[in-house]
Amino acid sequence: MTSKVPLRAAFASLAAASLLALAACSSGDATTDSAANGPASAAAADVDLAGAQKQLDQYSQPFTWQSPGAAFDASAAKGKRVVYIPVDNSIPFFAPISNQMKEAFASVGVDFDVCDGKGNPGQWATCIDDAVGRQAGAIIIDSFTTSSVQASLDKARAAGVKIIDGNNGDPGTVPPAADARVSFPYSLAGRLVSDWIVADSGGKANVLIIQSPESGNVPDVVGKGYKAELTAKCPTTCKVKVVDVSFADWATRLQSTVQSQLAADPSINYVIPIYDGMSTYVVPGIQAAGATGKVKVATFNSNLDPMKKMASGGAVSVDVGSSQAYEGWAYADQALRLMTGQQPLDDQLVPVRVFTTQNVDKLQLTREAELSGEWFGDSSYKNEYKKLWRVG
């Protein structure tokens, strides 16, 4: 694959057919052991259980609005056009984002279009070129890297179009071909998943992490998230192994990979699929290994199907997510700032929440509720954003 595809990104209730479209090539399977290794039966004297639980307590609650930046007059953007290009619009993950962006831009009189990337780098470039031809004021690319469409982005910027890079890594870092970034806090989400494992295991965990190496978010969600937190909170009594399974191989390799890893090391008691869409294949692998009830799944994305599995007592025990609905308004805010000559924000403060069996039963687990973003809190943030734009 010539581009890195960070599906939360990633990243969604990912259907196998969509994933195959996203992965133009496979990097093959590989394994690595982390430095946070030690016998799970050892004493847990250096385990930071209190620190892990403090984080979980904080992020298990609905979010409270924090203004991401200063107010500004967004009226100068009226009549301009913004084009949103998701990597593949057939993936359910992107619907809440685009639905909320449409509402947000309508409140300030900005035209909004979606161009389906269809999982194809050629189509991503076509969407960008078409947006330039339609005199877009801003283009938002979501979950494919700027390097995969460098030539088209260079032409767009030369024409004065502002480029927003979306969901390709932690907030604060902007790739050279873009003017700004909007993103989930991937490393924080990863740390929270590991905090739950530390707390749940009492600091005695043997963890198998399964990542898709072509994803642009691996360094953040896995390296700075899952692995770093286990090393920090559980340095000698937690064991970690990382296995690579490419996006294109999810349907054909995930189940067998999990089954073989559990057979090779029966002491594994937690599996972290980098994204919760993988649980469709990971859970059957646990079942095939005869490890149901012994091995727990801890993951990231909080998409509807894995959340339902958790609520019904399935193998998914924790699912950390960020609000796609909120991110739609965050994208709008960033685009409006750029189109009116304001400085973009380093971090739009997209909220994160930890979902477990203790709070998932309090949610409406429907597609409508998922689209609305109500799992993360009420919708008062919409009026707060309008106040920032001086239209509310």
mmCIF file of C-alpha atoms in Angstrom:
data_model
loop_
_atom_site.group_PDB
_atom_site.id
_atom_site.type_symbol
_atom_site.label_atom_id
_atom_site.label_comp_id
_atom_site.label_asym_id
_atom_site.label_seq_id
_atom_site.Cartn_x
_atom_site.Cartn_y
_atom_site.Cartn_z
ATOM 1 C CA MET A 1 0.000 0.000 0.000
ATOM 2 C CA THR A 2 1.446 3.366 -0.948
ATOM 3 C CA SER A 3 -0.571 5.226 1.668
ATOM 4 C CA LYS A 4 -1.238 4.614 5.286
ATOM 5 C CA VAL A 5 -4.908 4.190 6.033
ATOM 6 C CA PRO A 6 -5.740 5.091 9.644
ATOM 7 C CA LEU A 7 -9.265 3.899 10.143
ATOM 8 C CA ARG A 8 -10.234 4.700 13.599
ATOM 9 C CA ALA A 9 -10.056 5.469 12.029
ATOM 10 C CA ALA A 10 -10.080 4.847 12.689
ATOM 11 C CA PHE A 11 -11.725 3.150 12.019
ATOM 12 C CA ALA A 12 -15.186 2.091 12.215
ATOM 13 C CA SER A 13 -17.595 -0.818 12.114
ATOM 14 C CA LEU A 14 -15.345 -1.999 9.348
ATOM 15 C CA ALA A 15 -16.758 -4.430 6.834
ATOM 16 C CA ALA A 16 -14.289 -6.820 5.276
ATOM 17 C CA ALA A 17 -15.157 -5.652 1.776
ATOM 18 C CA SER A 18 -14.342 -2.052 2.653
ATOM 19 C CA LEU A 19 -11.081 -3.051 4.265
ATOM 20 C CA LEU A 20 -10.000 -4.902 1.167
ATOM 21 C CA ALA A 21 -10.580 -1.744 -0.821
ATOM 22 C CA LEU A 22 -8.393 0.212 1.583
ATOM 23 C CA ALA A 23 -5.415 -2.115 1.500
ATOM 24 C CA ALA A 24 -3.686 -2.015 -1.870
ATOM 25 C CA CYS A 25 -0.921 -4.258 -0.597
ATOM 26 C CA SER A 26 -0.034 -6.318 2.468
ATOM 27 C CA SER A 27 3.008 -5.978 4.660
ATOM 28 C CA GLY A 28 2.736 -9.541 5.932
ATOM 29 C CA ASP A 29 2.498 -10.709 9.511
ATOM 30 C CA ALA A 30 5.198 -9.979 12.072
ATOM 31 C CA THR A 31 5.567 -10.137 15.819
ATOM 32 C CA THR A 32 7.447 -8.081 18.382
ATOM 33 C CA ASP A 33 7.764 -8.281 22.132
ATOM 34 C CA SER A 34 7.781 -5.063 24.128
ATOM 35 C CA ALA A 35 10.016 -4.047 27.003
ATOM 36 C CA ALA A 36 7.108 -4.215 29.436
ATOM 37 C CA ASN A 37 7.694 -7.915 29.849
ATOM 38 C CA GLY A 38 7.841 -9.919 33.024
ATOM 39 C CA PRO A 39 6.241 -13.003 34.522
ATOM 40 C CA ALA A 40 2.556 -12.317 35.081
ATOM 41 C CA SER A 41 2.746 -14.243 38.332
ATOM 42 C CA ALA A 42 5.339 -11.891 39.868
ATOM 43 C CA ALA A 43 4.546 -9.476 42.674
ATOM 44 C CA ALA A 44 2.936 -6.249 41.458
ATOM 45 C CA ALA A 45 4.773 -3.887 43.787
ATOM 46 C CA ASP A 46 5.476 -1.325 41.055
ATOM 47 C CA VAL A 47 2.063 -1.415 39.426
ATOM 48 C CA ASP A 48 0.269 1.945 39.407
ATOM 49 C CA LEU A 49 -3.256 0.724 40.023
ATOM 50 C CA ALA A 50 -4.354 4.014 41.562
ATOM 51 C CA GLY A 51 -3.124 6.004 38.568
ATOM 52 C CA ALA A 52 -4.851 3.692 36.127
ATOM 53 C CA GLN A 53 -8.138 3.831 38.022
ATOM 54 C CA LYS A 54 -7.975 7.631 38.299
ATOM 55 C CA GLN A 55 -7.792 7.909 34.515
ATOM 56 C CA LEU A 56 -10.658 5.477 34.051
ATOM 57 C CA ASP A 57 -12.854 7.311 36.534
ATOM 58 C CA GLN A 58 -12.229 10.624 34.757
ATOM 59 C CA TYR A 59 -12.888 9.414 31.236
ATOM 60 C CA SER A 60 -15.819 7.099 31.949
ATOM 61 C CA GLN A 61 -18.083 10.116 32.391
ATOM 62 C CA PRO A 62 -19.828 12.203 29.689
ATOM 63 C CA PHE A 63 -17.595 15.022 28.531
ATOM 64 C CA THR A 64 -17.863 18.633 29.647
ATOM 65 C CA TRP A 65 -17.432 21.381 27.037
ATOM 66 C CA GLN A 66 -14.073 23.117 26.911
ATOM 67 C CA SER A 67 -13.620 25.876 24.383
ATOM 68 C CA PRO A 68 -10.883 24.854 21.926
ATOM 69 C CA GLY A 69 -10.014 28.438 20.992
ATOM 70 C CA ALA A 70 -10.986 32.079 20.760
ATOM 71 C CA ALA A 71 -14.234 33.331 19.216
ATOM 72 C CA PHE A 72 -14.130 34.892 15.739
ATOM 73 C CA ASP A 73 -16.501 36.268 13.104
ATOM 74 C CA ALA A 74 -17.271 33.402 10.710
ATOM 75 C CA SER A 75 -19.634 35.458 8.541
ATOM 76 C CA ALA A 76 -16.926 36.079 5.929
ATOM 77 C CA ALA A 77 -17.107 32.374 5.038
ATOM 78 C CA LYS A 78 -20.739 32.647 3.936
ATOM 79 C CA GLY A 79 -21.204 31.414 0.375
ATOM 80 C CA LYS A 80 -17.943 29.478 0.304
ATOM 81 C CA ARG A 81 -17.720 25.735 -0.285
ATOM 82 C CA VAL A 82 -16.110 22.959 1.757
ATOM 83 C CA VAL A 83 -15.535 19.479 0.334
ATOM 84 C CA TYR A 84 -15.110 16.474 2.638
ATOM 85 C CA ILE A 85 -13.302 13.422 1.247
ATOM 86 C CA PRO A 86 -13.472 10.326 3.485
ATOM 87 C CA VAL A 87 -11.222 7.432 2.521
ATOM 88 C CA ASP A 88 -14.282 5.272 1.761
ATOM 89 C CA ASN A 89 -17.740 6.630 2.481
ATOM 90 C CA SER A 90 -19.281 3.144 2.557
ATOM 91 C CA ILE A 91 -17.690 2.677 5.992
ATOM 92 C CA PRO A 92 -20.300 3.601 8.647
ATOM 93 C CA PHE A 93 -17.727 5.491 10.708
ATOM 94 C CA PHE A 94 -17.882 8.552 8.456
ATOM 95 C CA ALA A 95 -21.655 9.134 8.470
ATOM 96 C CA PRO A 96 -21.855 10.869 11.880
ATOM 97 C CA ILE A 97 -18.979 13.151 10.897
ATOM 98 C CA SER A 98 -20.438 14.267 7.576
ATOM 99 C CA ASN A 99 -23.984 14.554 8.939
ATOM 100 C CA GLN A 100 -22.847 16.899 11.684
ATOM 101 C CA MET A 101 -20.603 18.916 9.361
ATOM 102 C CA LYS A 102 -23.552 19.519 7.070
ATOM 103 C CA GLU A 103 -25.558 20.919 9.994
ATOM 104 C CA ALA A 104 -22.655 23.020 11.246
ATOM 105 C CA PHE A 105 -21.834 24.611 7.890
ATOM 106 C CA ALA A 106 -25.500 25.299 7.174
ATOM 107 C CA SER A 107 -25.637 27.430 10.331
ATOM 108 C CA VAL A 108 -23.150 29.882 8.775
ATOM 109 C CA GLY A 109 -24.291 29.663 5.142
ATOM 110 C CA VAL A 110 -21.379 27.556 3.845
ATOM 111 C CA ASP A 111 -22.006 25.014 1.089
ATOM 112 C CA PHE A 112 -20.898 21.487 1.950
ATOM 113 C CA ASP A 113 -20.255 18.487 -0.288
ATOM 114 C CA VAL A 114 -19.028 14.942 0.278
ATOM 115 C CA CYS A 115 -16.886 13.211 -2.340
ATOM 116 C CA ASP A 116 -16.583 9.465 -1.731
ATOM 117 C CA GLY A 117 -12.950 8.334 -1.820
ATOM 118 C CA LYS A 118 -14.065 4.730 -2.457
ATOM 119 C CA GLY A 119 -10.903 3.351 -0.886
ATOM 120 C CA ASN A 120 -8.964 4.229 -4.027
ATOM 121 C CA PRO A 121 -5.983 6.631 -4.167
ATOM 122 C CA GLY A 122 -6.906 7.592 -7.722
ATOM 123 C CA GLN A 123 -10.397 8.545 -6.579
ATOM 124 C CA TRP A 124 -8.999 10.577 -3.662
ATOM 125 C CA ALA A 125 -6.981 12.622 -6.147
ATOM 126 C CA THR A 126 -9.983 13.000 -8.460
ATOM 127 C CA CYS A 127 -12.077 14.303 -5.560
ATOM 128 C CA ILE A 128 -9.409 16.877 -4.712
ATOM 129 C CA ASP A 129 -9.036 18.001 -8.321
ATOM 130 C CA ASP A 130 -12.813 18.280 -8.693
ATOM 131 C CA ALA A 131 -13.058 20.353 -5.502
ATOM 132 C CA VAL A 132 -10.469 22.769 -6.862
ATOM 133 C CA GLY A 133 -12.428 23.030 -10.092
ATOM 134 C CA ARG A 134 -15.526 23.885 -8.084
ATOM 135 C CA GLN A 135 -13.593 26.638 -6.291
ATOM 136 C CA ALA A 136 -13.768 25.100 -2.843
ATOM 137 C CA GLY A 137 -12.501 27.254 -0.014
ATOM 138 C CA ALA A 138 -11.355 24.246 1.989
ATOM 139 C CA ILE A 139 -10.869 20.503 1.482
ATOM 140 C CA ILE A 140 -10.959 18.003 4.329
ATOM 141 C CA ILE A 141 -9.323 14.621 3.779
ATOM 142 C CA ASP A 142 -10.156 11.919 6.303
ATOM 143 C CA SER A 143 -8.153 8.763 7.033
ATOM 144 C CA PHE A 144 -5.736 8.765 4.122
ATOM 145 C CA THR A 145 -2.367 10.450 4.178
ATOM 146 C CA THR A 146 -1.440 13.647 2.397
ATOM 147 C CA SER A 147 1.572 11.900 0.865
ATOM 148 C CA SER A 148 -0.735 9.586 -1.089
ATOM 149 C CA VAL A 149 -2.215 12.559 -2.978
ATOM 150 C CA GLN A 150 0.687 15.003 -2.790
ATOM 151 C CA ALA A 151 0.476 16.290 -6.383
ATOM 152 C CA SER A 152 -3.246 17.077 -6.179
ATOM 153 C CA LEU A 153 -2.873 18.771 -2.796
ATOM 154 C CA ASP A 154 -0.010 20.894 -4.086
ATOM 155 C CA LYS A 155 -2.225 22.102 -6.943
ATOM 156 C CA ALA A 156 -5.072 22.806 -4.542
ATOM 157 C CA ARG A 157 -2.910 24.868 -2.213
ATOM 158 C CA ALA A 158 -1.434 26.749 -5.168
ATOM 159 C CA ALA A 159 -5.026 27.676 -6.045
ATOM 160 C CA GLY A 160 -5.557 29.047 -2.528
ATOM 161 C CA VAL A 161 -7.578 26.123 -1.167
ATOM 162 C CA LYS A 162 -7.044 25.354 2.522
ATOM 163 C CA ILE A 163 -6.324 21.700 3.339
ATOM 164 C CA ILE A 164 -7.308 19.960 6.577
ATOM 165 C CA ASP A 165 -5.754 16.589 7.381
ATOM 166 C CA GLY A 166 -8.086 14.367 9.400
ATOM 167 C CA ASN A 167 -7.572 11.360 11.672
ATOM 168 C CA ASN A 168 -4.020 10.552 10.636
ATOM 169 C CA GLY A 169 -2.364 10.883 14.039
ATOM 170 C CA ASP A 170 -2.548 12.778 17.301
ATOM 171 C CA PRO A 171 -3.599 16.449 17.267
ATOM 172 C CA GLY A 172 -0.843 19.016 17.075
ATOM 173 C CA THR A 173 1.172 17.614 14.186
ATOM 174 C CA VAL A 174 0.344 18.924 10.709
ATOM 175 C CA PRO A 175 1.844 17.235 7.630
ATOM 176 C CA PRO A 176 3.658 19.498 5.133
ATOM 177 C CA ALA A 177 0.918 19.280 2.485
ATOM 178 C CA ALA A 178 -1.835 20.501 4.854
ATOM 179 C CA ASP A 179 -2.735 23.714 6.648
ATOM 180 C CA ALA A 180 -4.259 22.157 9.746
ATOM 181 C CA ARG A 181 -5.275 18.890 11.358
ATOM 182 C CA VAL A 182 -8.370 17.678 13.190
ATOM 183 C CA SER A 183 -8.021 14.351 14.921
ATOM 184 C CA PHE A 184 -8.960 12.097 17.770
ATOM 185 C CA PRO A 185 -6.453 11.918 20.638
ATOM 186 C CA TYR A 186 -5.248 8.471 19.633
ATOM 187 C CA SER A 187 -2.471 8.026 22.163
ATOM 188 C CA LEU A 188 -4.810 9.008 25.019
ATOM 189 C CA ALA A 189 -7.394 6.478 23.826
ATOM 190 C CA GLY A 190 -4.722 3.787 23.695
ATOM 191 C CA ARG A 191 -3.501 4.627 27.187
ATOM 192 C CA LEU A 192 -7.029 4.343 28.544
ATOM 193 C CA VAL A 193 -7.454 0.869 27.058
ATOM 194 C CA SER A 194 -4.253 -0.215 28.810
ATOM 195 C CA ASP A 195 -5.318 1.504 32.047
ATOM 196 C CA TRP A 196 -8.404 -0.683 32.056
ATOM 197 C CA ILE A 197 -6.305 -3.822 31.569
ATOM 198 C CA VAL A 198 -3.960 -2.843 34.398
ATOM 199 C CA ALA A 199 -6.880 -2.166 36.742
ATOM 200 C CA ASP A 200 -8.862 -5.242 35.706
ATOM 201 C CA SER A 201 -5.894 -7.613 36.018
ATOM 202 C CA GLY A 202 -4.468 -6.126 39.180
ATOM 203 C CA GLY A 203 -1.276 -5.571 37.237
ATOM 204 C CA LYS A 204 -0.889 -9.180 36.090
ATOM 205 C CA ALA A 205 -1.653 -9.167 32.385
ATOM 206 C CA ASN A 206 -0.282 -11.045 29.392
ATOM 207 C CA VAL A 207 -1.424 -8.921 26.469
ATOM 208 C CA LEU A 208 -1.569 -9.709 22.771
ATOM 209 C CA ILE A 209 -1.849 -6.555 20.616
ATOM 210 C CA ILE A 210 -2.910 -6.962 17.006
ATOM 211 C CA GLN A 211 -2.154 -3.991 14.774
ATOM 212 C CA SER A 212 -2.447 -3.191 11.081
ATOM 213 C CA PRO A 213 0.987 -1.729 10.316
ATOM 214 C CA GLU A 214 -0.085 0.297 7.292
ATOM 215 C CA SER A 215 -2.327 2.437 9.495
ATOM 216 C CA GLY A 216 -0.966 5.931 10.040
ATOM 217 C CA ASN A 217 -2.138 5.843 13.654
ATOM 218 C CA VAL A 218 -0.053 2.870 14.793
ATOM 219 C CA PRO A 219 2.758 5.015 16.276
ATOM 220 C CA ASP A 220 0.225 6.925 18.389
ATOM 221 C CA VAL A 221 -2.476 4.476 19.407
ATOM 222 C CA VAL A 222 -0.120 1.490 19.804
ATOM 223 C CA GLY A 223 3.326 2.949 20.457
ATOM 224 C CA LYS A 224 2.417 6.003 22.560
ATOM 225 C CA GLY A 225 -0.841 4.469 23.758
ATOM 226 C CA TYR A 226 -1.249 0.734 24.409
ATOM 227 C CA LYS A 227 2.425 -0.158 24.836
ATOM 228 C CA ALA A 228 3.636 3.015 26.553
ATOM 229 C CA GLU A 229 0.933 2.874 29.221
ATOM 230 C CA LEU A 230 1.526 -0.784 30.036
ATOM 231 C CA THR A 231 5.229 0.007 30.373
ATOM 232 C CA ALA A 232 4.488 2.999 32.608
ATOM 233 C CA LYS A 233 1.786 1.506 34.810
ATOM 234 C CA CYS A 234 2.825 -2.138 34.835
ATOM 235 C CA PRO A 235 6.555 -2.306 34.027
ATOM 236 C CA THR A 236 7.561 -5.713 35.376
ATOM 237 C CA THR A 237 4.418 -7.788 35.803
ATOM 238 C CA CYS A 238 2.738 -7.244 32.450
ATOM 239 C CA LYS A 239 3.809 -9.001 29.292
ATOM 240 C CA VAL A 240 3.118 -7.589 25.824
ATOM 241 C CA LYS A 241 3.383 -9.108 22.360
ATOM 242 C CA VAL A 242 2.520 -7.257 19.139
ATOM 243 C CA VAL A 243 1.390 -9.077 16.005
ATOM 244 C CA ASP A 244 0.850 -7.503 12.567
ATOM 245 C CA VAL A 245 -2.187 -8.334 10.449
ATOM 246 C CA SER A 246 -2.746 -6.079 7.453
ATOM 247 C CA PHE A 247 -6.147 -4.568 6.680
ATOM 248 C CA ALA A 248 -6.467 -6.754 3.605
ATOM 249 C CA ASP A 249 -5.991 -9.870 5.750
ATOM 250 C CA TRP A 250 -8.533 -9.187 8.471
ATOM 251 C CA ALA A 251 -11.167 -11.537 7.067
ATOM 252 C CA THR A 252 -8.707 -14.324 6.250
ATOM 253 C CA ARG A 253 -5.983 -14.089 8.907
ATOM 254 C CA LEU A 254 -7.312 -12.533 12.112
ATOM 255 C CA GLN A 255 -9.172 -15.538 13.482
ATOM 256 C CA SER A 256 -6.376 -17.994 12.749
ATOM 257 C CA THR A 257 -3.740 -15.588 14.078
ATOM 258 C CA VAL A 258 -5.541 -15.190 17.397
ATOM 259 C CA GLN A 259 -6.133 -18.923 17.662
ATOM 260 C CA SER A 260 -2.485 -19.790 16.966
ATOM 261 C CA GLN A 261 -1.132 -17.119 19.341
ATOM 262 C CA LEU A 262 -3.339 -18.371 22.174
ATOM 263 C CA ALA A 263 -2.284 -21.948 21.464
ATOM 264 C CA ALA A 264 1.380 -20.947 21.530
ATOM 265 C CA ASP A 265 0.975 -19.025 24.809
ATOM 266 C CA PRO A 266 -2.044 -20.164 26.863
ATOM 267 C CA SER A 267 -1.190 -17.594 29.550
ATOM 268 C CA ILE A 268 -2.409 -14.716 27.331
ATOM 269 C CA ASN A 269 -5.429 -13.241 29.096
ATOM 270 C CA TYR A 270 -6.067 -10.035 27.116
ATOM 271 C CA VAL A 271 -6.246 -9.305 23.405
ATOM 272 C CA ILE A 272 -6.150 -5.728 22.102
ATOM 273 C CA PRO A 273 -7.306 -5.423 18.490
ATOM 274 C CA ILE A 274 -6.088 -1.971 17.440
ATOM 275 C CA TYR A 275 -9.629 -1.140 16.202
ATOM 276 C CA ASP A 276 -12.876 -2.635 17.423
ATOM 277 C CA GLY A 277 -13.977 -3.634 13.917
ATOM 278 C CA MET A 278 -11.420 -6.434 14.218
ATOM 279 C CA SER A 279 -13.467 -8.024 16.997
ATOM 280 C CA THR A 280 -15.692 -9.610 14.347
ATOM 281 C CA TYR A 281 -12.798 -11.990 13.672
ATOM 282 C CA VAL A 282 -10.902 -11.858 16.962
ATOM 283 C CA VAL A 283 -13.737 -13.197 19.119
ATOM 284 C CA PRO A 284 -14.209 -16.347 16.968
ATOM 285 C CA GLY A 285 -10.446 -16.904 17.263
ATOM 286 C CA ILE A 286 -10.720 -16.845 21.041
ATOM 287 C CA GLN A 287 -13.641 -19.252 20.873
ATOM 288 C CA ALA A 288 -11.771 -21.605 18.536
ATOM 289 C CA ALA A 289 -8.840 -21.631 20.973
ATOM 290 C CA GLY A 290 -11.151 -22.732 23.775
ATOM 291 C CA ALA A 291 -10.376 -19.538 25.683
ATOM 292 C CA THR A 292 -13.878 -18.091 26.025
ATOM 293 C CA GLY A 293 -14.252 -16.600 29.497
ATOM 294 C CA LYS A 294 -10.489 -16.614 30.032
ATOM 295 C CA VAL A 295 -9.377 -14.069 27.446
ATOM 296 C CA LYS A 296 -10.881 -10.576 27.395
ATOM 297 C CA VAL A 297 -10.970 -8.152 24.469
ATOM 298 C CA ALA A 298 -10.038 -4.501 25.079
ATOM 299 C CA THR A 299 -10.225 -2.171 22.090
ATOM 300 C CA PHE A 300 -10.802 1.253 20.574
ATOM 301 C CA ASN A 301 -13.488 2.970 18.464
ATOM 302 C CA SER A 302 -16.836 2.441 20.243
ATOM 303 C CA ASN A 303 -18.738 1.424 17.143
ATOM 304 C CA LEU A 304 -22.238 0.044 17.394
ATOM 305 C CA ASP A 305 -21.712 -3.685 16.811
ATOM 306 C CA PRO A 306 -18.840 -4.134 19.309
ATOM 307 C CA MET A 307 -20.731 -1.997 21.827
ATOM 308 C CA LYS A 308 -23.740 -4.300 21.476
ATOM 309 C CA LYS A 309 -21.483 -7.305 21.994
ATOM 310 C CA MET A 310 -20.147 -5.770 25.181
ATOM 311 C CA ALA A 311 -23.655 -5.012 26.466
ATOM 312 C CA SER A 312 -24.724 -8.599 25.831
ATOM 313 C CA GLY A 313 -21.859 -10.012 27.891
ATOM 314 C CA GLY A 314 -19.616 -10.974 25.008
ATOM 315 C CA ALA A 315 -15.821 -11.106 24.967
ATOM 316 C CA VAL A 316 -15.466 -7.323 24.386
ATOM 317 C CA SER A 317 -14.956 -5.910 27.872
ATOM 318 C CA VAL A 318 -13.904 -2.315 27.196
ATOM 319 C CA ASP A 319 -14.187 -0.065 24.151
ATOM 320 C CA VAL A 320 -12.703 3.429 24.254
ATOM 321 C CA GLY A 321 -14.054 5.883 21.701
ATOM 322 C CA SER A 322 -13.994 9.475 20.517
ATOM 323 C CA SER A 323 -17.082 11.339 19.366
ATOM 324 C CA GLN A 324 -17.473 11.383 15.583
ATOM 325 C CA ALA A 325 -20.440 13.743 15.893
ATOM 326 C CA TYR A 326 -18.381 16.279 17.836
ATOM 327 C CA GLU A 327 -15.561 15.893 15.353
ATOM 328 C CA GLY A 328 -17.902 17.020 12.575
ATOM 329 C CA TRP A 329 -18.269 20.374 14.325
ATOM 330 C CA ALA A 330 -14.548 20.472 15.068
ATOM 331 C CA TYR A 331 -13.822 20.072 11.357
ATOM 332 C CA ALA A 332 -16.255 22.885 10.619
ATOM 333 C CA ASP A 333 -14.604 25.159 13.164
ATOM 334 C CA GLN A 334 -11.148 24.521 11.746
ATOM 335 C CA ALA A 335 -12.323 25.134 8.160
ATOM 336 C CA LEU A 336 -14.116 28.351 9.126
ATOM 337 C CA ARG A 337 -11.016 29.647 10.888
ATOM 338 C CA LEU A 338 -8.865 28.965 7.832
ATOM 339 C CA MET A 339 -11.339 30.446 5.341
ATOM 340 C CA THR A 340 -11.674 33.658 7.362
ATOM 341 C CA GLY A 341 -7.953 34.225 7.821
ATOM 342 C CA GLN A 342 -7.729 32.980 11.400
ATOM 343 C CA GLN A 343 -4.958 30.778 12.733
ATOM 344 C CA PRO A 344 -5.990 27.115 12.950
ATOM 345 C CA LEU A 345 -6.092 25.395 16.326
ATOM 346 C CA ASP A 346 -3.552 22.795 17.384
ATOM 347 C CA ASP A 347 -6.197 20.705 19.163
ATOM 348 C CA GLN A 348 -9.965 20.804 18.803
ATOM 349 C CA LEU A 349 -10.330 18.782 22.035
ATOM 350 C CA VAL A 350 -12.428 15.986 20.524
ATOM 351 C CA PRO A 351 -13.811 14.135 23.570
ATOM 352 C CA VAL A 352 -12.854 10.609 24.617
ATOM 353 C CA ARG A 353 -14.919 8.224 26.718
ATOM 354 C CA VAL A 354 -14.286 4.788 28.229
ATOM 355 C CA PHE A 355 -17.161 2.344 27.769
ATOM 356 C CA THR A 356 -17.389 -0.783 29.903
ATOM 357 C CA THR A 357 -20.094 -3.097 31.177
ATOM 358 C CA GLN A 358 -20.565 -0.588 34.013
ATOM 359 C CA ASN A 359 -21.863 2.198 31.760
ATOM 360 C CA VAL A 360 -22.768 0.676 28.389
ATOM 361 C CA ASP A 361 -26.157 -0.500 29.692
ATOM 362 C CA LYS A 362 -27.129 3.141 30.265
ATOM 363 C CA LEU A 363 -26.826 3.938 26.540
ATOM 364 C CA GLN A 364 -29.274 3.663 23.685
ATOM 365 C CA LEU A 365 -27.419 1.203 21.463
ATOM 366 C CA THR A 366 -29.049 2.202 18.191
ATOM 367 C CA ARG A 367 -27.688 3.583 14.945
ATOM 368 C CA GLU A 368 -29.610 6.799 15.572
ATOM 369 C CA ALA A 369 -27.961 7.270 18.967
ATOM 370 C CA GLU A 370 -24.533 6.492 17.520
ATOM 371 C CA LEU A 371 -25.013 9.067 14.753
ATOM 372 C CA SER A 372 -26.160 11.730 17.209
ATOM 373 C CA GLY A 373 -23.106 11.401 19.447
ATOM 374 C CA GLU A 374 -25.268 11.144 22.560
ATOM 375 C CA TRP A 375 -23.124 8.334 24.004
ATOM 376 C CA PHE A 376 -20.491 10.962 24.809
ATOM 377 C CA GLY A 377 -22.799 13.594 26.292
ATOM 378 C CA ASP A 378 -25.504 16.051 25.300
ATOM 379 C CA SER A 379 -25.466 18.215 22.181
ATOM 380 C CA SER A 380 -24.951 21.572 23.902
ATOM 381 C CA TYR A 381 -21.486 21.785 22.292
ATOM 382 C CA LYS A 382 -23.225 22.740 19.022
ATOM 383 C CA ASN A 383 -24.480 25.994 20.492
ATOM 384 C CA GLU A 384 -21.074 26.580 22.058
ATOM 385 C CA TYR A 385 -19.433 26.315 18.651
ATOM 386 C CA LYS A 386 -22.000 28.718 17.199
ATOM 387 C CA LYS A 387 -21.115 31.185 19.941
ATOM 388 C CA LEU A 388 -17.469 30.906 18.899
ATOM 389 C CA TRP A 389 -18.545 31.757 15.338
ATOM 390 C CA ARG A 390 -20.776 34.616 16.615
ATOM 391 C CA VAL A 391 -23.886 33.167 15.029
ATOM 392 C CA GLY A 392 -25.459 31.589 18.121
#
